[in-house]
Amino acid sequence: MDYLSLKGIPSKRIVKDICGLYREVFNEDRQLNERMADKPNVDVQLAYENGTLIGFKIGYEQSPTTFYSWLGGVRSTSQGKGVALQLMRNQHAKAKEAGYKIVETKTMNRWRKMLLLNIRFGFNVTAVEE
């Protein structure tokens, strides 16, 4: 596994790869390149296996002290190998290096694996949404 950390909006090729993986993981299409462009201080964490993107985690500055962990996903054939956990660790390390004191995120009950990972990583659940 190879991990890559990017500050700011990635290249068009990488965004295309992220969008493809997003469609595969979530079975929906989002214009992530446009949505990322609206976010301040975007941080992108990527996981590759044999040159193929298998996971991503995107976050951005919510305030000078708060980093928002926004979107992430791991290819189904690569789940259970610790990829999401490593992406989260990488993202939080970068947030800490950048001076953020708080990391926030949201998830839904239907994404149980992410919810459990967040709890395991020490997030406090403050609300539940369907």
Short mmCIF file of C-alpha atoms in Angstrom, two decimals:
data_model
loop_
_atom_site.label_atom_id
_atom_site.label_comp_id
_atom_site.label_asym_id
_atom_site.label_seq_id
_atom_site.Cartn_x
_atom_site.Cartn_y
_atom_site.Cartn_z
CA MET A 1 0.00 0.00 0.00
CA ASP A 2 1.21 3.47 -0.86
CA TYR A 3 -0.24 6.60 0.74
CA LEU A 4 -0.15 10.10 -0.70
CA SER A 5 -1.04 13.35 1.05
CA LEU A 6 -2.04 16.40 -0.99
CA LYS A 7 -2.77 19.97 0.10
CA GLY A 8 -5.25 21.81 -2.10
CA ILE A 9 -7.28 20.65 -5.08
CA PRO A 10 -5.63 17.64 -6.77
CA SER A 11 -4.90 17.37 -10.48
CA LYS A 12 -7.77 16.63 -12.87
CA ARG A 13 -6.57 13.04 -13.26
CA ILE A 14 -6.61 12.42 -9.51
CA VAL A 15 -10.02 14.08 -9.12
CA LYS A 16 -11.33 11.85 -11.92
CA ASP A 17 -9.98 8.78 -10.08
CA ILE A 18 -11.52 9.94 -6.79
CA CYS A 19 -14.89 10.55 -8.49
CA GLY A 20 -14.79 7.07 -10.04
CA LEU A 21 -14.03 5.47 -6.70
CA TYR A 22 -16.71 7.59 -5.01
CA ARG A 23 -19.29 6.30 -7.55
CA GLU A 24 -18.14 2.74 -6.94
CA VAL A 25 -18.28 3.00 -3.14
CA PHE A 26 -21.43 5.08 -2.70
CA ASN A 27 -23.32 4.23 -5.90
CA GLU A 28 -23.97 7.90 -6.61
CA ASP A 29 -22.39 10.64 -8.64
CA ARG A 30 -21.15 13.91 -7.20
CA GLN A 31 -19.25 16.72 -8.83
CA LEU A 32 -16.46 16.56 -6.27
CA ASN A 33 -14.14 18.85 -8.21
CA GLU A 34 -16.71 21.68 -8.01
CA ARG A 35 -17.55 20.92 -4.40
CA MET A 36 -13.87 20.81 -3.37
CA ALA A 37 -13.26 24.17 -5.04
CA ASP A 38 -15.66 25.77 -2.55
CA LYS A 39 -13.82 24.39 0.49
CA PRO A 40 -10.99 26.26 2.23
CA ASN A 41 -7.62 24.56 2.78
CA VAL A 42 -8.57 21.21 1.28
CA ASP A 43 -6.55 18.19 2.42
CA VAL A 44 -6.67 14.97 0.39
CA GLN A 45 -5.36 11.62 1.58
CA LEU A 46 -5.04 8.83 -0.98
CA ALA A 47 -4.27 5.11 -0.81
CA TYR A 48 -2.91 3.19 -3.79
CA GLU A 49 -2.30 -0.48 -4.37
CA ASN A 50 -0.23 -1.43 -7.41
CA GLY A 51 -0.77 2.06 -8.84
CA THR A 52 -4.57 1.92 -8.52
CA LEU A 53 -6.52 4.24 -6.23
CA ILE A 54 -8.23 2.11 -3.58
CA GLY A 55 -9.11 4.72 -0.94
CA PHE A 56 -9.45 8.43 -0.29
CA LYS A 57 -10.23 10.81 2.56
CA ILE A 58 -10.96 14.50 1.98
CA GLY A 59 -11.23 17.25 4.58
CA TYR A 60 -11.05 21.01 4.86
CA GLU A 61 -10.82 23.89 7.28
CA GLN A 62 -14.10 24.64 8.99
CA SER A 63 -12.61 27.37 11.19
CA PRO A 64 -9.08 28.35 12.23
CA THR A 65 -9.20 25.74 15.01
CA THR A 66 -11.51 23.11 13.48
CA PHE A 67 -10.83 20.69 10.64
CA TYR A 68 -13.80 18.95 9.01
CA SER A 69 -13.29 15.37 7.84
CA TRP A 70 -15.68 15.44 4.89
CA LEU A 71 -15.64 12.44 2.54
CA GLY A 72 -13.87 9.14 2.34
CA GLY A 73 -14.19 5.68 0.93
CA VAL A 74 -12.33 2.45 0.29
CA ARG A 75 -12.86 0.06 -2.61
CA SER A 76 -14.88 -2.95 -1.42
CA THR A 77 -12.13 -5.42 -2.37
CA SER A 78 -9.69 -3.50 -0.15
CA GLN A 79 -11.89 -3.11 2.92
CA GLY A 80 -10.86 -4.83 6.12
CA LYS A 81 -7.15 -4.20 5.48
CA GLY A 82 -6.84 -1.08 7.63
CA VAL A 83 -6.85 1.36 4.70
CA ALA A 84 -9.58 3.63 6.11
CA LEU A 85 -7.87 3.66 9.49
CA GLN A 86 -4.53 4.64 7.97
CA LEU A 87 -6.15 7.35 5.84
CA MET A 88 -7.81 8.73 8.98
CA ARG A 89 -4.52 8.64 10.90
CA ASN A 90 -2.77 10.45 8.05
CA GLN A 91 -5.52 13.06 7.82
CA HIS A 92 -5.54 13.74 11.55
CA ALA A 93 -1.74 13.98 11.67
CA LYS A 94 -1.82 16.59 8.89
CA ALA A 95 -4.62 18.48 10.66
CA LYS A 96 -2.59 18.54 13.87
CA GLU A 97 0.54 19.70 11.99
CA ALA A 98 -1.55 22.53 10.50
CA GLY A 99 -2.54 23.68 14.00
CA TYR A 100 -6.15 22.49 14.18
CA LYS A 101 -7.35 21.60 17.68
CA ILE A 102 -10.61 19.85 16.76
CA VAL A 103 -11.60 17.37 14.05
CA GLU A 104 -15.30 17.06 13.28
CA THR A 105 -17.17 14.73 10.96
CA LYS A 106 -20.67 13.51 10.14
CA THR A 107 -21.85 10.12 9.02
CA MET A 108 -25.12 8.26 8.75
CA ASN A 109 -26.36 5.02 10.27
CA ARG A 110 -26.32 3.41 6.82
CA TRP A 111 -22.52 3.80 6.72
CA ARG A 112 -21.99 1.61 9.79
CA LYS A 113 -18.35 0.77 9.04
CA MET A 114 -17.48 4.47 9.02
CA LEU A 115 -19.51 5.11 12.14
CA LEU A 116 -17.73 2.29 13.97
CA LEU A 117 -14.32 3.48 12.76
CA ASN A 118 -15.09 7.00 14.00
CA ILE A 119 -16.10 5.67 17.42
CA ARG A 120 -13.03 3.44 17.57
CA PHE A 121 -10.87 6.43 16.70
CA GLY A 122 -12.28 8.44 19.62
CA PHE A 123 -14.99 10.59 18.03
CA ASN A 124 -17.90 11.54 20.27
CA VAL A 125 -21.32 10.85 18.77
CA THR A 126 -23.39 14.00 19.23
CA ALA A 127 -26.39 13.16 17.01
CA VAL A 128 -27.80 10.33 14.94
CA GLU A 129 -29.37 10.77 11.51
CA GLU A 130 -30.91 8.18 9.25
#
